Structures are given as structure tokens and as C-alpha cells.
Amino acid sequence: KAGVTQTPRYLIKTRGQQVTLSCSPISGHRSVSWYQQTPGQGLQFLFEYFSETQRNKGNFPGRFSGRQFSNSRSEMNVSTLELGDSALYLCASSPATGFADTQYFGPGTRLTVL
Amino acid sequence: GQQVMQIPQYQHVQEGEDFTTYCNSSTTLSNIQWYKQRPGGHPVFLIQLVKSGEVKKQKRLTFQFGEAKKNSSLHITATQTTDVGTYFCAGPTAGANNLFFGTGTRLTVIP
């Protein structure tokens, strides 16, 4: 099976702009989770979607949002970008919801905010 | 708030030496998962432990989940250069809707 794919791999934006990142899960996986990884804060959970519904959410402001489509592909949107949003954004797919199953990570999108 | 700490933050070992990283949560976890991230790569799932006191082995790797389900450890016997990377523990608290990652331990193996 093909792994989790994320596009784009690299992105440069300026403060105040918005950005949309895309994640295609492993075929058959219905859960997609998003994570932010920074040197200072480490790996932090953003949210999880399962069957087009947000099931779980981390402690991030409302500028971070997401959605999932009927084919399980997911997008994450960050509005009004801040310098601190520079990070590696990882998505992971899993067969089931609720963190009881293996999380398969994609290669990530490296976002730089100038 | 919920915190998951790992020690040590960094570890340098000679090839062939053993290595252990410890994971401590401020609250009880419903399960513990371990991931390895190579430099420039993404986290790769290693194992999941669910039961209190559970011990699992994968070749040279031994994983333990504490009796109180608040701590865990990963032990590597006779490290190899292929073991280089950062090891993360992660777990959801019971009934929580958030997956908490540990701070990670970066392992360097000197050949």
C-alpha cells in the first residue's frame, strides 16, 4: 500500500497570510490526525478527523482548522499566519479513531512564515 | 495541564553499549505508544502497550509500561548506528481526546 502523502512538502508564507495543507491517508484508513512539530514545543496534537467529522482536538487557537472529505483526504488551514506558526506539520492516518491504533505518519509539510 | 516528560533529552553512546529512555506522564495514560524519528524524517510507530505492567520485546528493544500507567521505558541492547534518531513516547489520557507526546530523547551512536 502507498503511504501517507502530504502536499506541498515545503511552503513559505508571510505574516497575515493563510495556508492550506493537504494529506492523503493510506488507502482504507478513515482517521487522519494533524500534528505540529517545533524545536521549542516538540510534537503537539492539533486535531483528528474520522468519517468527515472532527473527533478530537488539541489546544490550538481557532486559526487552525481542518476538514475531511468523503475519500478520507484531509486539509488543514491556518489563517492569519504568525511567525510562531513556522513548523513541520505532520499528518498521520489510522484505521480507527481514538488513538488506540497505530498512527502512520506522512513526510510532513515544512512551513516557514516570514 | 497534562505533561509527558522524557529523560534524558540527549544520549551519546558508543556502538555496542545499551541505551534507555524514560517517559513520565503527569496523569494516567490509557495506552503508551513509542515512535522513532530519524534526522530529517517523520515519526515511525514502534509499539503500543496497553496493560499495566506490560513488557514487550522487539529484537534488541524492550518496552515497559508502568504499573500505574504513568510511566514507560524503552531499552535498547547493544546499540547499532541504525538506532540513531529521536525516540518519542505518546499516549492519550483515559477518556481524553488528545494525544500527548513526550519531549523526546535524541540518541547518537558513535561507531
PDB file of C-alpha atoms in Angstrom:
ATOM      1  CA  LYS A   1       0.000   0.000   0.000  1.00  0.00           C
ATOM      2  CA  ALA A   2       1.134   3.530  -0.634  1.00  0.00           C
ATOM      3  CA  GLY A   3       1.993   5.515   2.475  1.00  0.00           C
ATOM      4  CA  VAL A   4       0.600   8.778   3.732  1.00  0.00           C
ATOM      5  CA  THR A   5       1.283  11.633   1.354  1.00  0.00           C
ATOM      6  CA  GLN A   6       1.368  15.330   2.141  1.00  0.00           C
ATOM      7  CA  THR A   7       1.459  18.302  -0.179  1.00  0.00           C
ATOM      8  CA  PRO A   8       3.178  20.607  -0.511  1.00  0.00           C
ATOM      9  CA  ARG A   9       6.400  19.466   1.136  1.00  0.00           C
ATOM     10  CA  TYR A  10       7.723  22.991   1.626  1.00  0.00           C
ATOM     11  CA  LEU A  11       5.949  26.308   1.871  1.00  0.00           C
ATOM     12  CA  ILE A  12       6.998  29.888   2.535  1.00  0.00           C
ATOM     13  CA  LYS A  13       4.389  32.448   3.551  1.00  0.00           C
ATOM     14  CA  THR A  14       4.356  35.891   5.120  1.00  0.00           C
ATOM     15  CA  ARG A  15       2.658  37.005   8.296  1.00  0.00           C
ATOM     16  CA  GLY A  16      -1.062  37.575   7.937  1.00  0.00           C
ATOM     17  CA  GLN A  17      -1.489  35.191   5.018  1.00  0.00           C
ATOM     18  CA  GLN A  18      -3.370  31.936   5.184  1.00  0.00           C
ATOM     19  CA  VAL A  19      -2.258  28.483   4.134  1.00  0.00           C
ATOM     20  CA  THR A  20      -3.882  25.166   3.284  1.00  0.00           C
ATOM     21  CA  LEU A  21      -2.059  21.867   3.640  1.00  0.00           C
ATOM     22  CA  SER A  22      -3.236  18.566   2.217  1.00  0.00           C
ATOM     23  CA  CYS A  23      -2.954  14.993   3.452  1.00  0.00           C
ATOM     24  CA  SER A  24      -3.908  11.761   1.704  1.00  0.00           C
ATOM     25  CA  PRO A  25      -4.138   8.814   4.100  1.00  0.00           C
ATOM     26  CA  ILE A  26      -3.269   5.199   3.496  1.00  0.00           C
ATOM     27  CA  SER A  27      -5.987   3.523   1.474  1.00  0.00           C
ATOM     28  CA  GLY A  28      -8.714   2.224   3.772  1.00  0.00           C
ATOM     29  CA  HIS A  29      -7.753   4.437   6.709  1.00  0.00           C
ATOM     30  CA  ARG A  30     -10.574   6.679   7.842  1.00  0.00           C
ATOM     31  CA  SER A  31      -8.810   8.584  10.610  1.00  0.00           C
ATOM     32  CA  VAL A  32      -6.497  11.488   9.869  1.00  0.00           C
ATOM     33  CA  SER A  33      -4.716  13.398  12.619  1.00  0.00           C
ATOM     34  CA  TRP A  34      -2.631  16.529  12.335  1.00  0.00           C
ATOM     35  CA  TYR A  35       0.400  17.471  14.418  1.00  0.00           C
ATOM     36  CA  GLN A  36       2.705  20.442  14.716  1.00  0.00           C
ATOM     37  CA  GLN A  37       6.384  19.852  15.413  1.00  0.00           C
ATOM     38  CA  THR A  38       8.703  22.656  16.503  1.00  0.00           C
ATOM     39  CA  PRO A  39      12.094  22.603  18.232  1.00  0.00           C
ATOM     40  CA  GLY A  40      10.666  24.505  21.192  1.00  0.00           C
ATOM     41  CA  GLN A  41       7.318  22.809  21.769  1.00  0.00           C
ATOM     42  CA  GLY A  42       8.003  19.388  20.306  1.00  0.00           C
ATOM     43  CA  LEU A  43       5.200  17.343  18.793  1.00  0.00           C
ATOM     44  CA  GLN A  44       1.746  18.679  19.531  1.00  0.00           C
ATOM     45  CA  PHE A  45      -1.595  17.243  18.500  1.00  0.00           C
ATOM     46  CA  LEU A  46      -3.834  19.589  16.513  1.00  0.00           C
ATOM     47  CA  PHE A  47      -6.964  17.606  15.691  1.00  0.00           C
ATOM     48  CA  GLU A  48      -8.292  14.333  14.370  1.00  0.00           C
ATOM     49  CA  TYR A  49     -10.917  13.663  11.735  1.00  0.00           C
ATOM     50  CA  PHE A  50     -12.790  10.443  11.263  1.00  0.00           C
ATOM     51  CA  SER A  51     -15.536   9.902   8.721  1.00  0.00           C
ATOM     52  CA  GLU A  52     -15.560  13.606   7.860  1.00  0.00           C
ATOM     53  CA  THR A  53     -16.164  14.630  11.486  1.00  0.00           C
ATOM     54  CA  GLN A  54     -13.713  16.216  13.880  1.00  0.00           C
ATOM     55  CA  ARG A  55     -13.462  13.693  16.716  1.00  0.00           C
ATOM     56  CA  ASN A  56     -10.655  15.066  18.835  1.00  0.00           C
ATOM     57  CA  LYS A  57      -8.961  18.408  19.249  1.00  0.00           C
ATOM     58  CA  GLY A  58      -5.781  19.693  20.828  1.00  0.00           C
ATOM     59  CA  ASN A  59      -5.115  23.055  22.432  1.00  0.00           C
ATOM     60  CA  PHE A  60      -4.645  25.298  19.431  1.00  0.00           C
ATOM     61  CA  PRO A  61      -6.400  28.572  18.606  1.00  0.00           C
ATOM     62  CA  GLY A  62      -9.274  28.764  16.183  1.00  0.00           C
ATOM     63  CA  ARG A  63      -6.930  29.982  13.434  1.00  0.00           C
ATOM     64  CA  PHE A  64      -6.116  26.323  12.948  1.00  0.00           C
ATOM     65  CA  SER A  65      -8.905  24.411  11.292  1.00  0.00           C
ATOM     66  CA  GLY A  66      -9.353  21.346   9.214  1.00  0.00           C
ATOM     67  CA  ARG A  67     -11.735  19.232   7.269  1.00  0.00           C
ATOM     68  CA  GLN A  68     -12.002  15.766   5.839  1.00  0.00           C
ATOM     69  CA  PHE A  69     -13.559  14.698   2.587  1.00  0.00           C
ATOM     70  CA  SER A  70     -15.595  11.616   1.779  1.00  0.00           C
ATOM     71  CA  ASN A  71     -12.497   9.888   0.360  1.00  0.00           C
ATOM     72  CA  SER A  72     -10.764  10.466   3.745  1.00  0.00           C
ATOM     73  CA  ARG A  73      -8.352  13.041   2.343  1.00  0.00           C
ATOM     74  CA  SER A  74      -7.895  15.886   4.770  1.00  0.00           C
ATOM     75  CA  GLU A  75      -6.904  19.506   4.627  1.00  0.00           C
ATOM     76  CA  MET A  76      -5.612  21.774   7.339  1.00  0.00           C
ATOM     77  CA  ASN A  77      -5.949  25.537   7.172  1.00  0.00           C
ATOM     78  CA  VAL A  78      -4.112  28.159   9.154  1.00  0.00           C
ATOM     79  CA  SER A  79      -5.403  31.703   8.857  1.00  0.00           C
ATOM     80  CA  THR A  80      -3.657  34.958   9.756  1.00  0.00           C
ATOM     81  CA  LEU A  81      -0.237  33.334   9.946  1.00  0.00           C
ATOM     82  CA  GLU A  82       2.142  34.293  12.734  1.00  0.00           C
ATOM     83  CA  LEU A  83       5.904  33.855  12.898  1.00  0.00           C
ATOM     84  CA  GLY A  84       5.389  31.207  15.569  1.00  0.00           C
ATOM     85  CA  ASP A  85       3.434  29.051  13.135  1.00  0.00           C
ATOM     86  CA  SER A  86       6.682  28.120  11.398  1.00  0.00           C
ATOM     87  CA  ALA A  87       6.906  24.392  11.928  1.00  0.00           C
ATOM     88  CA  LEU A  88       6.806  20.941  10.436  1.00  0.00           C
ATOM     89  CA  TYR A  89       3.174  19.932  10.047  1.00  0.00           C
ATOM     90  CA  LEU A  90       2.659  16.200  10.094  1.00  0.00           C
ATOM     91  CA  CYS A  91      -0.419  14.233   9.369  1.00  0.00           C
ATOM     92  CA  ALA A  92      -0.974  10.644  10.351  1.00  0.00           C
ATOM     93  CA  SER A  93      -3.577   8.145   9.301  1.00  0.00           C
ATOM     94  CA  SER A  94      -5.025   5.240  11.205  1.00  0.00           C
ATOM     95  CA  PRO A  95      -7.708   2.631  10.592  1.00  0.00           C
ATOM     96  CA  ALA A  96      -9.683   3.677  13.671  1.00  0.00           C
ATOM     97  CA  THR A  97     -10.333   6.740  15.768  1.00  0.00           C
ATOM     98  CA  GLY A  98      -9.347   7.392  19.352  1.00  0.00           C
ATOM     99  CA  PHE A  99      -5.568   6.748  19.384  1.00  0.00           C
ATOM    100  CA  ALA A 100      -5.962   3.049  20.078  1.00  0.00           C
ATOM    101  CA  ASP A 101      -4.382   2.165  16.765  1.00  0.00           C
ATOM    102  CA  THR A 102      -1.046   2.723  15.086  1.00  0.00           C
ATOM    103  CA  GLN A 103      -0.513   6.202  13.689  1.00  0.00           C
ATOM    104  CA  TYR A 104       1.184   6.165  10.269  1.00  0.00           C
ATOM    105  CA  PHE A 105       2.879   9.484   9.662  1.00  0.00           C
ATOM    106  CA  GLY A 106       3.427  11.270   6.384  1.00  0.00           C
ATOM    107  CA  PRO A 107       6.664  13.084   5.493  1.00  0.00           C
ATOM    108  CA  GLY A 108       5.311  16.432   6.644  1.00  0.00           C
ATOM    109  CA  THR A 109       4.980  19.932   5.242  1.00  0.00           C
ATOM    110  CA  ARG A 110       7.691  22.372   6.307  1.00  0.00           C
ATOM    111  CA  LEU A 111       6.028  25.792   6.705  1.00  0.00           C
ATOM    112  CA  THR A 112       8.144  28.899   7.065  1.00  0.00           C
ATOM    113  CA  VAL A 113       6.439  32.166   7.970  1.00  0.00           C
ATOM    114  CA  LEU A 114       8.424  35.332   7.241  1.00  0.00           C
TER     115      LEU A 114
ATOM    116  CA  GLY B   1      -2.014  20.717  32.293  1.00  0.00           C
ATOM    117  CA  GLN B   2      -1.045  17.313  31.063  1.00  0.00           C
ATOM    118  CA  GLN B   3       2.704  16.833  30.631  1.00  0.00           C
ATOM    119  CA  VAL B   4       4.768  13.954  29.322  1.00  0.00           C
ATOM    120  CA  MET B   5       8.456  14.271  30.063  1.00  0.00           C
ATOM    121  CA  GLN B   6      11.268  12.125  28.770  1.00  0.00           C
ATOM    122  CA  ILE B   7      14.753  11.742  30.126  1.00  0.00           C
ATOM    123  CA  PRO B   8      17.425  12.082  29.107  1.00  0.00           C
ATOM    124  CA  GLN B   9      16.951  14.748  26.445  1.00  0.00           C
ATOM    125  CA  TYR B  10      20.138  13.646  24.686  1.00  0.00           C
ATOM    126  CA  GLN B  11      22.225  10.489  24.905  1.00  0.00           C
ATOM    127  CA  HIS B  12      25.519   9.695  23.233  1.00  0.00           C
ATOM    128  CA  VAL B  13      26.655   6.072  23.366  1.00  0.00           C
ATOM    129  CA  GLN B  14      29.421   4.009  21.867  1.00  0.00           C
ATOM    130  CA  GLU B  15      28.205   1.402  19.426  1.00  0.00           C
ATOM    131  CA  GLY B  16      27.502  -1.770  21.359  1.00  0.00           C
ATOM    132  CA  GLU B  17      26.517  -0.003  24.581  1.00  0.00           C
ATOM    133  CA  ASP B  18      22.994  -0.161  25.955  1.00  0.00           C
ATOM    134  CA  PHE B  19      20.549   2.762  25.957  1.00  0.00           C
ATOM    135  CA  THR B  20      17.443   3.548  27.987  1.00  0.00           C
ATOM    136  CA  THR B  21      14.944   6.375  27.752  1.00  0.00           C
ATOM    137  CA  TYR B  22      12.286   7.035  30.364  1.00  0.00           C
ATOM    138  CA  CYS B  23       8.858   8.536  29.841  1.00  0.00           C
ATOM    139  CA  ASN B  24       6.841  10.061  32.696  1.00  0.00           C
ATOM    140  CA  SER B  25       3.301  11.373  32.484  1.00  0.00           C
ATOM    141  CA  SER B  26       1.656  13.692  34.994  1.00  0.00           C
ATOM    142  CA  THR B  27      -1.581  11.705  34.643  1.00  0.00           C
ATOM    143  CA  THR B  28      -2.602   8.126  33.915  1.00  0.00           C
ATOM    144  CA  LEU B  29      -2.463   7.112  30.269  1.00  0.00           C
ATOM    145  CA  SER B  30      -4.847   4.684  28.622  1.00  0.00           C
ATOM    146  CA  ASN B  31      -2.013   3.352  26.467  1.00  0.00           C
ATOM    147  CA  ILE B  32       1.565   4.252  25.615  1.00  0.00           C
ATOM    148  CA  GLN B  33       2.967   4.357  22.114  1.00  0.00           C
ATOM    149  CA  TRP B  34       6.595   4.661  21.076  1.00  0.00           C
ATOM    150  CA  TYR B  35       7.848   6.290  17.904  1.00  0.00           C
ATOM    151  CA  LYS B  36      11.262   6.754  16.320  1.00  0.00           C
ATOM    152  CA  GLN B  37      12.134   9.736  14.177  1.00  0.00           C
ATOM    153  CA  ARG B  38      15.322   9.691  12.154  1.00  0.00           C
ATOM    154  CA  PRO B  39      17.041  13.022  11.465  1.00  0.00           C
ATOM    155  CA  GLY B  40      15.082  14.778   8.718  1.00  0.00           C
ATOM    156  CA  GLY B  41      12.402  12.108   8.793  1.00  0.00           C
ATOM    157  CA  HIS B  42       8.973  11.590  10.246  1.00  0.00           C
ATOM    158  CA  PRO B  43       7.899   9.589  13.300  1.00  0.00           C
ATOM    159  CA  VAL B  44       7.613   5.864  12.727  1.00  0.00           C
ATOM    160  CA  PHE B  45       5.496   3.743  15.020  1.00  0.00           C
ATOM    161  CA  LEU B  46       7.422   1.174  17.046  1.00  0.00           C
ATOM    162  CA  ILE B  47       4.989  -0.360  19.517  1.00  0.00           C
ATOM    163  CA  GLN B  48       1.942   0.153  21.710  1.00  0.00           C
ATOM    164  CA  LEU B  49       1.476  -1.031  25.281  1.00  0.00           C
ATOM    165  CA  VAL B  50      -1.945  -1.101  26.873  1.00  0.00           C
ATOM    166  CA  LYS B  51      -1.880  -3.118  30.083  1.00  0.00           C
ATOM    167  CA  SER B  52      -0.463  -2.068  33.419  1.00  0.00           C
ATOM    168  CA  GLY B  53       2.988  -3.622  33.916  1.00  0.00           C
ATOM    169  CA  GLU B  54       3.158  -4.825  30.313  1.00  0.00           C
ATOM    170  CA  VAL B  55       6.548  -5.697  28.828  1.00  0.00           C
ATOM    171  CA  LYS B  56       7.130  -6.224  25.120  1.00  0.00           C
ATOM    172  CA  LYS B  57      10.269  -7.039  23.177  1.00  0.00           C
ATOM    173  CA  GLN B  58      11.239  -6.389  19.586  1.00  0.00           C
ATOM    174  CA  LYS B  59      14.632  -7.919  18.880  1.00  0.00           C
ATOM    175  CA  ARG B  60      17.066  -5.651  20.793  1.00  0.00           C
ATOM    176  CA  LEU B  61      14.310  -3.292  22.020  1.00  0.00           C
ATOM    177  CA  THR B  62      12.428  -3.819  25.293  1.00  0.00           C
ATOM    178  CA  PHE B  63       9.424  -1.693  26.212  1.00  0.00           C
ATOM    179  CA  GLN B  64       7.775  -1.447  29.624  1.00  0.00           C
ATOM    180  CA  PHE B  65       4.562   0.194  30.815  1.00  0.00           C
ATOM    181  CA  GLY B  66       4.473   1.051  34.487  1.00  0.00           C
ATOM    182  CA  GLU B  67       2.044  -0.416  36.989  1.00  0.00           C
ATOM    183  CA  ALA B  68       0.347   2.944  37.485  1.00  0.00           C
ATOM    184  CA  LYS B  69       0.239   3.554  33.702  1.00  0.00           C
ATOM    185  CA  LYS B  70       2.024   6.863  34.214  1.00  0.00           C
ATOM    186  CA  ASN B  71       5.495   5.882  33.099  1.00  0.00           C
ATOM    187  CA  SER B  72       7.224   3.800  30.498  1.00  0.00           C
ATOM    188  CA  SER B  73      10.700   2.930  29.324  1.00  0.00           C
ATOM    189  CA  LEU B  74      12.454   1.857  26.154  1.00  0.00           C
ATOM    190  CA  HIS B  75      15.695  -0.091  26.457  1.00  0.00           C
ATOM    191  CA  ILE B  76      17.963  -0.882  23.524  1.00  0.00           C
ATOM    192  CA  THR B  77      20.584  -3.580  23.999  1.00  0.00           C
ATOM    193  CA  ALA B  78      23.887  -3.339  22.122  1.00  0.00           C
ATOM    194  CA  THR B  79      23.118  -0.210  20.125  1.00  0.00           C
ATOM    195  CA  GLN B  80      23.909  -0.006  16.436  1.00  0.00           C
ATOM    196  CA  THR B  81      24.397   3.030  14.213  1.00  0.00           C
ATOM    197  CA  THR B  82      20.990   2.335  12.700  1.00  0.00           C
ATOM    198  CA  ASP B  83      19.434   3.128  16.099  1.00  0.00           C
ATOM    199  CA  VAL B  84      20.287   6.815  15.699  1.00  0.00           C
ATOM    200  CA  GLY B  85      17.260   9.093  15.977  1.00  0.00           C
ATOM    201  CA  THR B  86      14.842  10.664  18.418  1.00  0.00           C
ATOM    202  CA  TYR B  87      12.578   8.379  20.394  1.00  0.00           C
ATOM    203  CA  PHE B  88       9.185   9.678  21.454  1.00  0.00           C
ATOM    204  CA  CYS B  89       6.603   8.230  23.767  1.00  0.00           C
ATOM    205  CA  ALA B  90       2.972   9.269  23.351  1.00  0.00           C
ATOM    206  CA  GLY B  91      -0.309   8.476  24.961  1.00  0.00           C
ATOM    207  CA  PRO B  92      -3.873   9.620  25.468  1.00  0.00           C
ATOM    208  CA  THR B  93      -5.134  10.124  28.991  1.00  0.00           C
ATOM    209  CA  ALA B  94      -8.091   7.985  29.911  1.00  0.00           C
ATOM    210  CA  GLY B  95     -11.159   9.350  28.184  1.00  0.00           C
ATOM    211  CA  ALA B  96      -9.204  12.249  26.741  1.00  0.00           C
ATOM    212  CA  ASN B  97      -9.484  13.436  23.210  1.00  0.00           C
ATOM    213  CA  ASN B  98      -5.868  14.461  22.882  1.00  0.00           C
ATOM    214  CA  LEU B  99      -2.674  12.531  22.161  1.00  0.00           C
ATOM    215  CA  PHE B 100       0.239  13.803  24.242  1.00  0.00           C
ATOM    216  CA  PHE B 101       3.771  13.339  23.023  1.00  0.00           C
ATOM    217  CA  GLY B 102       6.820  13.172  25.232  1.00  0.00           C
ATOM    218  CA  THR B 103       9.661  15.620  24.836  1.00  0.00           C
ATOM    219  CA  GLY B 104      11.792  13.004  23.085  1.00  0.00           C
ATOM    220  CA  THR B 105      15.267  11.547  23.605  1.00  0.00           C
ATOM    221  CA  ARG B 106      17.797  12.086  20.853  1.00  0.00           C
ATOM    222  CA  LEU B 107      20.166   9.135  20.564  1.00  0.00           C
ATOM    223  CA  THR B 108      23.576   9.410  18.940  1.00  0.00           C
ATOM    224  CA  VAL B 109      25.583   6.238  18.393  1.00  0.00           C
ATOM    225  CA  ILE B 110      29.310   6.662  17.974  1.00  0.00           C
ATOM    226  CA  PRO B 111      30.833   3.933  15.755  1.00  0.00           C
TER     227      PRO B 111
END
